[in-house]
């Protein structure tokens, strides 16, 4: 999650699992996920479990609850008393609370005993009405979040699923279908332990985690971006984060993008607004990662018009999903490939091999908005 963008659109785990994914040892485990417009019971904590709405976030690694619903300890609860704090983006959004250990349950059969999570005492920022966050980033991001033990890392949900033998590969993959209706729908899948072949149409190509700080602590990669044939961001480091609503790029790159598209900043939404003729003239936005190029078509660059009013926009307006990250390039954190990127490209996050993979999907070139 990156606080420079609105978090109105968030992704949550649905309560039920698909099929019986935990009956076969070491097989990938797939759960349906939804882009949220209203409440959805999601993750169970405790025994018996209380369900919480949690944002699925690859841009952070701590799991916490309590932004909306209070945590009530059960017979399986362990109070560690350790204070924990997580800052998001520039630090304007944060969570602060106390660490607990308890049983975490996804759906009807996937259970992690003694998973660490935070219980909020205070929060700041917009969490879209969710109860908290399910952190799916690398474990190194948890370093420094335990206030009294800054060098200590906290095993993530993915780490624990792997260590207890539930999954064989320490991989999380995510797929989505673009939103076409103005209601809460299950439009994607979160898979622990591997990838799902029928969710992508081409091979998954992996790129190593960048060595550039601070992006190297995240699911960080190196890429360049071009609009049509014009380079707007030279090869640099940034991150992949499905918990960020928009695609964020360095301020100088954003200025070039705005000039090339002719968009004007809309006061109501904070997004670039374009006219119908400008949309007709829109060119592809190309993400050059390793030896591959991943192309967002003009349709993939616009906010779903069916959801315009949910962000304070006009129902018939055309808004672009590319947003200013707020700092110039060269800072080691020059882009965030957010949710609109993940809608069009299958994403696989491989902890064991320190890499991120992408593939084309049936929706890469689809016209849906």
mmCIF file of C-alpha atoms in Angstrom:
data_model
loop_
_atom_site.group_PDB
_atom_site.id
_atom_site.type_symbol
_atom_site.label_atom_id
_atom_site.label_comp_id
_atom_site.label_asym_id
_atom_site.label_seq_id
_atom_site.Cartn_x
_atom_site.Cartn_y
_atom_site.Cartn_z
ATOM 1 C CA UNK A 1 0.000 0.000 0.000
ATOM 2 C CA UNK A 2 1.283 3.444 -0.871
ATOM 3 C CA UNK A 3 -0.490 6.399 0.648
ATOM 4 C CA UNK A 4 -0.017 8.740 -2.304
ATOM 5 C CA UNK A 5 -3.063 7.140 -3.915
ATOM 6 C CA UNK A 6 -6.619 6.817 -2.715
ATOM 7 C CA UNK A 7 -7.422 3.459 -1.173
ATOM 8 C CA UNK A 8 -11.082 3.475 -2.068
ATOM 9 C CA UNK A 9 -10.537 0.449 -4.265
ATOM 10 C CA UNK A 10 -9.144 -2.350 -2.136
ATOM 11 C CA UNK A 11 -8.789 -6.065 -2.512
ATOM 12 C CA UNK A 12 -10.000 -8.554 0.052
ATOM 13 C CA UNK A 13 -9.921 -12.271 0.589
ATOM 14 C CA UNK A 14 -13.275 -13.939 0.220
ATOM 15 C CA UNK A 15 -14.249 -16.332 2.992
ATOM 16 C CA UNK A 16 -14.676 -19.494 0.943
ATOM 17 C CA UNK A 17 -11.907 -21.347 -0.888
ATOM 18 C CA UNK A 18 -12.138 -22.709 -4.403
ATOM 19 C CA UNK A 19 -12.555 -26.473 -4.452
ATOM 20 C CA UNK A 20 -10.598 -28.283 -1.740
ATOM 21 C CA UNK A 21 -7.174 -26.699 -2.110
ATOM 22 C CA UNK A 22 -5.603 -27.967 1.112
ATOM 23 C CA UNK A 23 -6.352 -31.663 0.734
ATOM 24 C CA UNK A 24 -3.273 -32.373 -1.388
ATOM 25 C CA UNK A 25 -0.018 -31.743 0.499
ATOM 26 C CA UNK A 26 2.317 -29.133 -1.037
ATOM 27 C CA UNK A 27 -0.091 -28.194 -3.839
ATOM 28 C CA UNK A 28 -0.795 -24.520 -4.592
ATOM 29 C CA UNK A 29 -3.649 -23.075 -2.540
ATOM 30 C CA UNK A 30 -5.987 -20.676 -4.310
ATOM 31 C CA UNK A 31 -8.431 -18.251 -2.716
ATOM 32 C CA UNK A 32 -10.888 -15.927 -4.472
ATOM 33 C CA UNK A 33 -10.339 -12.206 -3.956
ATOM 34 C CA UNK A 34 -12.533 -9.223 -4.691
ATOM 35 C CA UNK A 35 -12.205 -5.563 -5.445
ATOM 36 C CA UNK A 36 -14.148 -4.059 -2.606
ATOM 37 C CA UNK A 37 -17.029 -1.616 -2.764
ATOM 38 C CA UNK A 38 -18.654 -2.665 0.518
ATOM 39 C CA UNK A 39 -18.041 -4.964 3.484
ATOM 40 C CA UNK A 40 -16.932 -8.561 2.968
ATOM 41 C CA UNK A 41 -16.085 -11.040 5.726
ATOM 42 C CA UNK A 42 -12.678 -12.402 4.937
ATOM 43 C CA UNK A 43 -10.043 -13.769 7.308
ATOM 44 C CA UNK A 44 -10.738 -15.661 10.532
ATOM 45 C CA UNK A 45 -8.615 -14.991 13.633
ATOM 46 C CA UNK A 46 -8.874 -16.892 16.900
ATOM 47 C CA UNK A 47 -10.632 -20.082 17.937
ATOM 48 C CA UNK A 48 -13.516 -19.927 17.345
ATOM 49 C CA UNK A 49 -12.602 -17.428 14.620
ATOM 50 C CA UNK A 50 -13.820 -13.865 14.280
ATOM 51 C CA UNK A 51 -13.776 -12.693 10.656
ATOM 52 C CA UNK A 52 -12.020 -9.524 9.537
ATOM 53 C CA UNK A 53 -11.910 -7.575 6.279
ATOM 54 C CA UNK A 54 -8.231 -7.355 5.333
ATOM 55 C CA UNK A 55 -6.606 -5.509 2.446
ATOM 56 C CA UNK A 56 -4.387 -7.824 0.403
ATOM 57 C CA UNK A 57 -1.151 -5.860 0.136
ATOM 58 C CA UNK A 58 2.135 -6.856 -1.524
ATOM 59 C CA UNK A 59 3.647 -3.477 -0.593
ATOM 60 C CA UNK A 60 3.876 -4.268 3.112
ATOM 61 C CA UNK A 61 4.616 -7.416 5.121
ATOM 62 C CA UNK A 62 2.976 -6.915 8.514
ATOM 63 C CA UNK A 63 -0.502 -8.286 9.100
ATOM 64 C CA UNK A 64 -2.688 -6.322 11.488
ATOM 65 C CA UNK A 65 -6.317 -5.802 12.495
ATOM 66 C CA UNK A 66 -8.404 -3.416 14.561
ATOM 67 C CA UNK A 67 -8.958 -0.413 12.306
ATOM 68 C CA UNK A 68 -12.700 -1.073 12.496
ATOM 69 C CA UNK A 69 -13.532 -4.239 14.426
ATOM 70 C CA UNK A 70 -12.090 -4.891 17.893
ATOM 71 C CA UNK A 71 -9.999 -8.008 18.496
ATOM 72 C CA UNK A 72 -11.251 -10.258 21.285
ATOM 73 C CA UNK A 73 -8.738 -12.832 22.471
ATOM 74 C CA UNK A 74 -9.655 -16.514 22.558
ATOM 75 C CA UNK A 75 -8.197 -19.670 24.060
ATOM 76 C CA UNK A 76 -5.522 -19.725 21.336
ATOM 77 C CA UNK A 77 -4.439 -16.083 21.774
ATOM 78 C CA UNK A 78 -0.923 -15.207 22.927
ATOM 79 C CA UNK A 79 -0.294 -11.643 24.055
ATOM 80 C CA UNK A 80 3.385 -10.852 23.444
ATOM 81 C CA UNK A 81 3.126 -7.249 24.640
ATOM 82 C CA UNK A 82 5.550 -6.115 21.942
ATOM 83 C CA UNK A 83 4.713 -2.678 20.514
ATOM 84 C CA UNK A 84 4.603 -2.596 16.711
ATOM 85 C CA UNK A 85 4.296 0.298 14.261
ATOM 86 C CA UNK A 86 4.113 0.344 10.454
ATOM 87 C CA UNK A 87 4.380 3.479 8.308
ATOM 88 C CA UNK A 88 2.958 3.603 4.771
ATOM 89 C CA UNK A 89 4.234 5.759 1.921
ATOM 90 C CA UNK A 90 5.493 9.099 3.173
ATOM 91 C CA UNK A 91 4.400 8.227 6.724
ATOM 92 C CA UNK A 92 1.090 10.079 6.702
ATOM 93 C CA UNK A 93 -0.672 6.717 6.979
ATOM 94 C CA UNK A 94 0.318 4.359 9.750
ATOM 95 C CA UNK A 95 -0.709 1.627 12.145
ATOM 96 C CA UNK A 96 0.470 1.375 15.761
ATOM 97 C CA UNK A 97 -0.455 -1.293 18.268
ATOM 98 C CA UNK A 98 0.570 -4.478 20.102
ATOM 99 C CA UNK A 99 1.677 -7.845 18.715
ATOM 100 C CA UNK A 100 -0.378 -10.981 19.326
ATOM 101 C CA UNK A 101 -0.081 -14.578 18.152
ATOM 102 C CA UNK A 102 -3.209 -16.519 17.257
ATOM 103 C CA UNK A 103 -4.740 -18.966 14.797
ATOM 104 C CA UNK A 104 -5.423 -17.440 11.378
ATOM 105 C CA UNK A 105 -7.903 -19.187 9.090
ATOM 106 C CA UNK A 106 -8.600 -18.647 5.380
ATOM 107 C CA UNK A 107 -11.805 -20.211 4.170
ATOM 108 C CA UNK A 108 -12.881 -23.610 5.387
ATOM 109 C CA UNK A 109 -9.587 -25.436 5.831
ATOM 110 C CA UNK A 110 -6.427 -23.359 5.489
ATOM 111 C CA UNK A 111 -5.115 -22.589 8.983
ATOM 112 C CA UNK A 112 -1.936 -21.078 10.413
ATOM 113 C CA UNK A 113 -1.482 -21.610 14.159
ATOM 114 C CA UNK A 114 0.368 -18.914 16.112
ATOM 115 C CA UNK A 115 0.583 -16.353 13.325
ATOM 116 C CA UNK A 116 1.969 -12.979 14.417
ATOM 117 C CA UNK A 117 -0.245 -9.947 13.802
ATOM 118 C CA UNK A 118 -0.724 -6.517 15.268
ATOM 119 C CA UNK A 119 -3.814 -5.235 17.046
ATOM 120 C CA UNK A 120 -4.272 -1.544 16.391
ATOM 121 C CA UNK A 121 -4.285 1.039 19.156
ATOM 122 C CA UNK A 122 -4.149 3.936 16.696
ATOM 123 C CA UNK A 123 -4.296 4.265 12.920
ATOM 124 C CA UNK A 124 -4.042 7.161 10.504
ATOM 125 C CA UNK A 125 -4.952 7.235 6.846
ATOM 126 C CA UNK A 126 -7.647 5.779 4.647
ATOM 127 C CA UNK A 127 -8.040 2.020 4.815
ATOM 128 C CA UNK A 128 -11.286 1.918 2.844
ATOM 129 C CA UNK A 129 -13.394 0.689 5.755
ATOM 130 C CA UNK A 130 -11.305 -2.462 6.112
ATOM 131 C CA UNK A 131 -10.300 -3.939 9.469
ATOM 132 C CA UNK A 132 -6.616 -4.028 8.590
ATOM 133 C CA UNK A 133 -4.025 -5.416 6.204
ATOM 134 C CA UNK A 134 -2.796 -8.855 5.147
ATOM 135 C CA UNK A 135 0.889 -8.220 4.394
ATOM 136 C CA UNK A 136 2.322 -10.272 1.525
ATOM 137 C CA UNK A 137 5.598 -8.427 1.020
ATOM 138 C CA UNK A 138 9.094 -9.809 1.753
ATOM 139 C CA UNK A 139 9.960 -10.546 5.384
ATOM 140 C CA UNK A 140 12.719 -7.892 5.398
ATOM 141 C CA UNK A 141 10.012 -5.213 5.379
ATOM 142 C CA UNK A 142 9.034 -6.249 8.911
ATOM 143 C CA UNK A 143 12.460 -5.276 10.282
ATOM 144 C CA UNK A 144 12.139 -2.158 12.394
ATOM 145 C CA UNK A 145 8.407 -2.552 13.003
ATOM 146 C CA UNK A 146 8.872 -4.136 16.446
ATOM 147 C CA UNK A 147 9.757 -0.983 18.356
ATOM 148 C CA UNK A 148 11.857 -2.630 21.080
ATOM 149 C CA UNK A 149 13.528 -5.108 18.710
ATOM 150 C CA UNK A 150 14.263 -3.152 15.507
ATOM 151 C CA UNK A 151 16.608 -5.813 14.104
ATOM 152 C CA UNK A 152 14.027 -8.597 14.487
ATOM 153 C CA UNK A 153 11.890 -9.703 11.547
ATOM 154 C CA UNK A 154 8.398 -11.184 11.858
ATOM 155 C CA UNK A 155 7.474 -14.342 9.893
ATOM 156 C CA UNK A 156 4.797 -13.459 7.359
ATOM 157 C CA UNK A 157 1.745 -15.496 6.406
ATOM 158 C CA UNK A 158 3.640 -16.844 3.393
ATOM 159 C CA UNK A 159 6.678 -17.743 5.509
ATOM 160 C CA UNK A 160 4.550 -19.703 7.970
ATOM 161 C CA UNK A 161 2.571 -21.554 5.292
ATOM 162 C CA UNK A 162 5.889 -22.677 3.851
ATOM 163 C CA UNK A 163 7.591 -23.557 7.143
ATOM 164 C CA UNK A 164 4.645 -25.673 8.339
ATOM 165 C CA UNK A 165 4.668 -27.613 5.069
ATOM 166 C CA UNK A 166 1.307 -26.407 3.759
ATOM 167 C CA UNK A 167 2.930 -25.084 0.585
ATOM 168 C CA UNK A 168 6.065 -26.424 -1.102
ATOM 169 C CA UNK A 169 7.134 -23.224 -2.893
ATOM 170 C CA UNK A 170 7.377 -19.853 -1.169
ATOM 171 C CA UNK A 171 5.497 -18.139 -3.984
ATOM 172 C CA UNK A 172 2.414 -15.940 -4.009
ATOM 173 C CA UNK A 173 0.657 -15.255 -7.312
ATOM 174 C CA UNK A 174 -2.236 -12.928 -8.064
ATOM 175 C CA UNK A 175 -4.604 -12.604 -11.004
ATOM 176 C CA UNK A 176 -7.522 -10.270 -11.712
ATOM 177 C CA UNK A 177 -10.229 -9.572 -14.197
ATOM 178 C CA UNK A 178 -10.899 -5.891 -14.934
ATOM 179 C CA UNK A 179 -13.956 -4.456 -13.182
ATOM 180 C CA UNK A 180 -16.970 -3.978 -15.457
ATOM 181 C CA UNK A 181 -19.803 -3.501 -12.951
ATOM 182 C CA UNK A 182 -20.325 -1.002 -10.129
ATOM 183 C CA UNK A 183 -20.689 -3.504 -7.329
ATOM 184 C CA UNK A 184 -18.555 -5.758 -5.207
ATOM 185 C CA UNK A 185 -17.488 -8.774 -7.238
ATOM 186 C CA UNK A 186 -15.011 -11.602 -6.834
ATOM 187 C CA UNK A 187 -12.769 -10.732 -9.777
ATOM 188 C CA UNK A 188 -9.490 -12.439 -8.956
ATOM 189 C CA UNK A 189 -7.527 -15.141 -7.223
ATOM 190 C CA UNK A 190 -4.709 -15.214 -4.693
ATOM 191 C CA UNK A 191 -2.584 -18.367 -4.837
ATOM 192 C CA UNK A 192 -0.133 -19.492 -2.155
ATOM 193 C CA UNK A 193 2.589 -21.930 -3.201
ATOM 194 C CA UNK A 194 2.749 -21.578 -6.968
ATOM 195 C CA UNK A 195 1.066 -20.316 -10.111
ATOM 196 C CA UNK A 196 -2.103 -21.302 -11.971
ATOM 197 C CA UNK A 197 -1.632 -22.116 -15.627
ATOM 198 C CA UNK A 198 -5.106 -21.177 -16.882
ATOM 199 C CA UNK A 199 -4.828 -17.645 -15.450
ATOM 200 C CA UNK A 200 -2.197 -16.503 -17.952
ATOM 201 C CA UNK A 201 -1.912 -16.895 -21.715
ATOM 202 C CA UNK A 202 1.849 -16.656 -22.125
ATOM 203 C CA UNK A 203 4.892 -17.819 -20.187
ATOM 204 C CA UNK A 204 5.778 -16.212 -16.866
ATOM 205 C CA UNK A 205 9.017 -14.270 -17.256
ATOM 206 C CA UNK A 206 10.894 -13.509 -14.039
ATOM 207 C CA UNK A 207 13.096 -10.572 -13.174
ATOM 208 C CA UNK A 208 15.337 -10.382 -10.085
ATOM 209 C CA UNK A 209 14.618 -8.142 -7.135
ATOM 210 C CA UNK A 210 16.442 -4.860 -7.688
ATOM 211 C CA UNK A 211 19.601 -4.115 -5.740
ATOM 212 C CA UNK A 212 18.700 -0.424 -5.501
ATOM 213 C CA UNK A 213 17.594 0.875 -2.112
ATOM 214 C CA UNK A 214 14.949 1.354 -0.836
ATOM 215 C CA UNK A 215 13.033 -0.611 -3.490
ATOM 216 C CA UNK A 216 15.195 -3.691 -2.832
ATOM 217 C CA UNK A 217 13.395 -4.219 0.499
ATOM 218 C CA UNK A 218 10.041 -4.571 -1.315
ATOM 219 C CA UNK A 219 8.945 -6.519 -4.345
ATOM 220 C CA UNK A 220 11.217 -4.099 -6.162
ATOM 221 C CA UNK A 221 12.277 -4.359 -9.792
ATOM 222 C CA UNK A 222 14.119 -2.336 -12.439
ATOM 223 C CA UNK A 223 12.171 -1.066 -15.441
ATOM 224 C CA UNK A 224 11.863 1.771 -17.910
ATOM 225 C CA UNK A 225 8.588 3.203 -19.226
ATOM 226 C CA UNK A 226 7.735 4.595 -22.632
ATOM 227 C CA UNK A 227 4.600 6.276 -23.918
ATOM 228 C CA UNK A 228 4.297 5.225 -27.536
ATOM 229 C CA UNK A 229 7.872 5.535 -28.780
ATOM 230 C CA UNK A 230 8.842 8.235 -26.256
ATOM 231 C CA UNK A 231 10.758 7.237 -23.132
ATOM 232 C CA UNK A 232 9.262 8.983 -20.129
ATOM 233 C CA UNK A 233 11.190 7.116 -17.411
ATOM 234 C CA UNK A 234 14.669 5.708 -18.006
ATOM 235 C CA UNK A 235 15.633 2.412 -16.394
ATOM 236 C CA UNK A 236 15.266 2.777 -12.648
ATOM 237 C CA UNK A 237 14.013 1.013 -9.542
ATOM 238 C CA UNK A 238 10.508 0.859 -8.111
ATOM 239 C CA UNK A 239 8.034 -1.673 -6.748
ATOM 240 C CA UNK A 240 5.078 -3.874 -7.645
ATOM 241 C CA UNK A 241 2.190 -3.387 -5.213
ATOM 242 C CA UNK A 242 -1.332 -4.621 -5.882
ATOM 243 C CA UNK A 243 -2.550 -2.719 -2.811
ATOM 244 C CA UNK A 244 -1.959 0.642 -4.516
ATOM 245 C CA UNK A 245 -4.975 1.908 -6.426
ATOM 246 C CA UNK A 246 -3.125 3.619 -9.262
ATOM 247 C CA UNK A 247 0.108 3.397 -11.218
ATOM 248 C CA UNK A 248 2.532 5.893 -9.701
ATOM 249 C CA UNK A 249 5.541 7.311 -11.545
ATOM 250 C CA UNK A 250 8.254 9.835 -10.673
ATOM 251 C CA UNK A 251 7.215 13.487 -10.970
ATOM 252 C CA UNK A 252 9.366 14.232 -14.026
ATOM 253 C CA UNK A 253 7.992 11.157 -15.801
ATOM 254 C CA UNK A 254 4.452 12.148 -14.839
ATOM 255 C CA UNK A 255 4.983 15.633 -16.272
ATOM 256 C CA UNK A 256 6.037 14.065 -19.591
ATOM 257 C CA UNK A 257 3.060 11.724 -19.540
ATOM 258 C CA UNK A 258 0.669 14.593 -18.831
ATOM 259 C CA UNK A 259 2.136 16.645 -21.669
ATOM 260 C CA UNK A 260 1.969 13.765 -24.150
ATOM 261 C CA UNK A 261 -1.606 12.773 -23.262
ATOM 262 C CA UNK A 262 -2.879 16.338 -22.917
ATOM 263 C CA UNK A 263 -4.524 15.501 -19.606
ATOM 264 C CA UNK A 264 -5.439 18.179 -17.084
ATOM 265 C CA UNK A 265 -5.495 17.661 -13.339
ATOM 266 C CA UNK A 266 -9.053 17.226 -12.110
ATOM 267 C CA UNK A 267 -9.681 18.970 -8.790
ATOM 268 C CA UNK A 268 -12.383 16.528 -7.683
ATOM 269 C CA UNK A 269 -10.415 13.291 -8.145
ATOM 270 C CA UNK A 270 -6.796 14.394 -8.319
ATOM 271 C CA UNK A 271 -6.447 12.369 -11.528
ATOM 272 C CA UNK A 272 -5.641 13.429 -15.075
ATOM 273 C CA UNK A 273 -8.807 14.165 -17.041
ATOM 274 C CA UNK A 274 -8.885 13.707 -20.822
ATOM 275 C CA UNK A 275 -11.496 14.352 -23.498
ATOM 276 C CA UNK A 276 -12.961 11.762 -25.861
ATOM 277 C CA UNK A 277 -10.747 12.972 -28.761
ATOM 278 C CA UNK A 278 -7.706 12.745 -26.466
ATOM 279 C CA UNK A 279 -8.696 9.216 -25.494
ATOM 280 C CA UNK A 280 -8.993 8.275 -29.159
ATOM 281 C CA UNK A 281 -5.443 9.556 -29.682
ATOM 282 C CA UNK A 282 -4.019 7.851 -26.566
ATOM 283 C CA UNK A 283 -0.968 5.666 -27.210
ATOM 284 C CA UNK A 284 0.232 2.526 -25.466
ATOM 285 C CA UNK A 285 2.089 2.783 -22.159
ATOM 286 C CA UNK A 286 4.972 0.310 -22.219
ATOM 287 C CA UNK A 287 6.729 -1.183 -19.200
ATOM 288 C CA UNK A 288 10.152 -2.535 -20.208
ATOM 289 C CA UNK A 289 11.180 -5.167 -17.640
ATOM 290 C CA UNK A 290 14.239 -7.263 -18.397
ATOM 291 C CA UNK A 291 13.932 -8.512 -21.960
ATOM 292 C CA UNK A 292 10.129 -8.204 -22.000
ATOM 293 C CA UNK A 293 7.711 -5.352 -22.671
ATOM 294 C CA UNK A 294 4.315 -5.240 -20.970
ATOM 295 C CA UNK A 295 1.911 -2.904 -22.707
ATOM 296 C CA UNK A 296 -1.024 -1.082 -21.183
ATOM 297 C CA UNK A 297 -3.372 -0.248 -24.018
ATOM 298 C CA UNK A 298 -5.301 3.042 -23.950
ATOM 299 C CA UNK A 299 -8.227 1.240 -22.351
ATOM 300 C CA UNK A 300 -5.946 -0.138 -19.641
ATOM 301 C CA UNK A 301 -4.814 3.391 -18.742
ATOM 302 C CA UNK A 302 -8.238 4.733 -17.791
ATOM 303 C CA UNK A 303 -10.186 4.449 -14.560
ATOM 304 C CA UNK A 304 -13.296 2.211 -14.924
ATOM 305 C CA UNK A 305 -15.967 4.700 -15.923
ATOM 306 C CA UNK A 306 -18.615 2.663 -14.137
ATOM 307 C CA UNK A 307 -16.799 3.633 -10.890
ATOM 308 C CA UNK A 308 -16.270 7.342 -11.610
ATOM 309 C CA UNK A 309 -18.745 8.550 -9.021
ATOM 310 C CA UNK A 310 -17.096 6.453 -6.294
ATOM 311 C CA UNK A 311 -13.977 8.634 -6.513
ATOM 312 C CA UNK A 312 -15.923 11.878 -6.720
ATOM 313 C CA UNK A 313 -15.774 12.141 -10.495
ATOM 314 C CA UNK A 314 -18.335 12.812 -13.205
ATOM 315 C CA UNK A 315 -20.071 9.722 -14.531
ATOM 316 C CA UNK A 316 -19.161 10.311 -18.192
ATOM 317 C CA UNK A 317 -15.649 11.675 -17.674
ATOM 318 C CA UNK A 318 -12.445 9.867 -18.659
ATOM 319 C CA UNK A 319 -9.741 9.719 -15.985
ATOM 320 C CA UNK A 320 -6.251 8.273 -16.339
ATOM 321 C CA UNK A 321 -4.910 5.864 -13.684
ATOM 322 C CA UNK A 322 -1.306 7.072 -13.969
ATOM 323 C CA UNK A 323 -0.541 9.306 -10.991
ATOM 324 C CA UNK A 324 2.388 11.380 -9.667
ATOM 325 C CA UNK A 325 4.451 9.588 -7.003
ATOM 326 C CA UNK A 326 5.446 12.977 -5.601
ATOM 327 C CA UNK A 327 9.248 12.830 -5.940
ATOM 328 C CA UNK A 328 11.641 13.144 -8.916
ATOM 329 C CA UNK A 329 13.338 10.130 -10.459
ATOM 330 C CA UNK A 330 16.655 8.954 -9.084
ATOM 331 C CA UNK A 331 15.425 8.341 -5.539
ATOM 332 C CA UNK A 332 15.537 4.545 -5.768
ATOM 333 C CA UNK A 333 11.733 4.394 -5.535
ATOM 334 C CA UNK A 334 10.586 5.853 -8.841
ATOM 335 C CA UNK A 335 7.406 3.930 -9.644
ATOM 336 C CA UNK A 336 4.697 1.729 -8.205
ATOM 337 C CA UNK A 337 3.110 -0.753 -10.591
ATOM 338 C CA UNK A 338 -0.209 -0.827 -8.793
ATOM 339 C CA UNK A 339 -3.574 -2.485 -9.189
ATOM 340 C CA UNK A 340 -4.231 -1.380 -12.825
ATOM 341 C CA UNK A 341 -1.031 -3.174 -13.855
ATOM 342 C CA UNK A 342 -2.067 -6.339 -11.996
ATOM 343 C CA UNK A 343 -5.481 -6.233 -13.696
ATOM 344 C CA UNK A 344 -3.802 -6.756 -17.050
ATOM 345 C CA UNK A 345 -0.763 -8.897 -16.167
ATOM 346 C CA UNK A 346 -0.420 -12.012 -14.024
ATOM 347 C CA UNK A 347 1.984 -11.395 -11.134
ATOM 348 C CA UNK A 348 4.041 -13.978 -9.247
ATOM 349 C CA UNK A 349 6.094 -13.071 -6.165
ATOM 350 C CA UNK A 350 8.831 -15.649 -5.480
ATOM 351 C CA UNK A 351 10.444 -15.256 -2.061
ATOM 352 C CA UNK A 352 12.755 -18.269 -2.272
ATOM 353 C CA UNK A 353 14.411 -17.043 -5.478
ATOM 354 C CA UNK A 354 14.124 -13.268 -4.858
ATOM 355 C CA UNK A 355 12.296 -12.521 -8.074
ATOM 356 C CA UNK A 356 9.015 -11.280 -9.504
ATOM 357 C CA UNK A 357 7.336 -12.758 -12.580
ATOM 358 C CA UNK A 358 4.806 -11.416 -15.061
ATOM 359 C CA UNK A 359 2.741 -12.885 -17.875
ATOM 360 C CA UNK A 360 0.112 -11.860 -20.374
ATOM 361 C CA UNK A 361 -3.506 -12.669 -19.487
ATOM 362 C CA UNK A 362 -6.768 -12.862 -21.446
ATOM 363 C CA UNK A 363 -7.399 -9.282 -20.279
ATOM 364 C CA UNK A 364 -4.093 -7.733 -21.347
ATOM 365 C CA UNK A 365 -5.562 -6.254 -24.530
ATOM 366 C CA UNK A 366 -9.240 -6.323 -23.546
ATOM 367 C CA UNK A 367 -11.490 -3.279 -23.867
ATOM 368 C CA UNK A 368 -13.462 -3.197 -20.627
ATOM 369 C CA UNK A 369 -13.760 0.431 -19.488
#
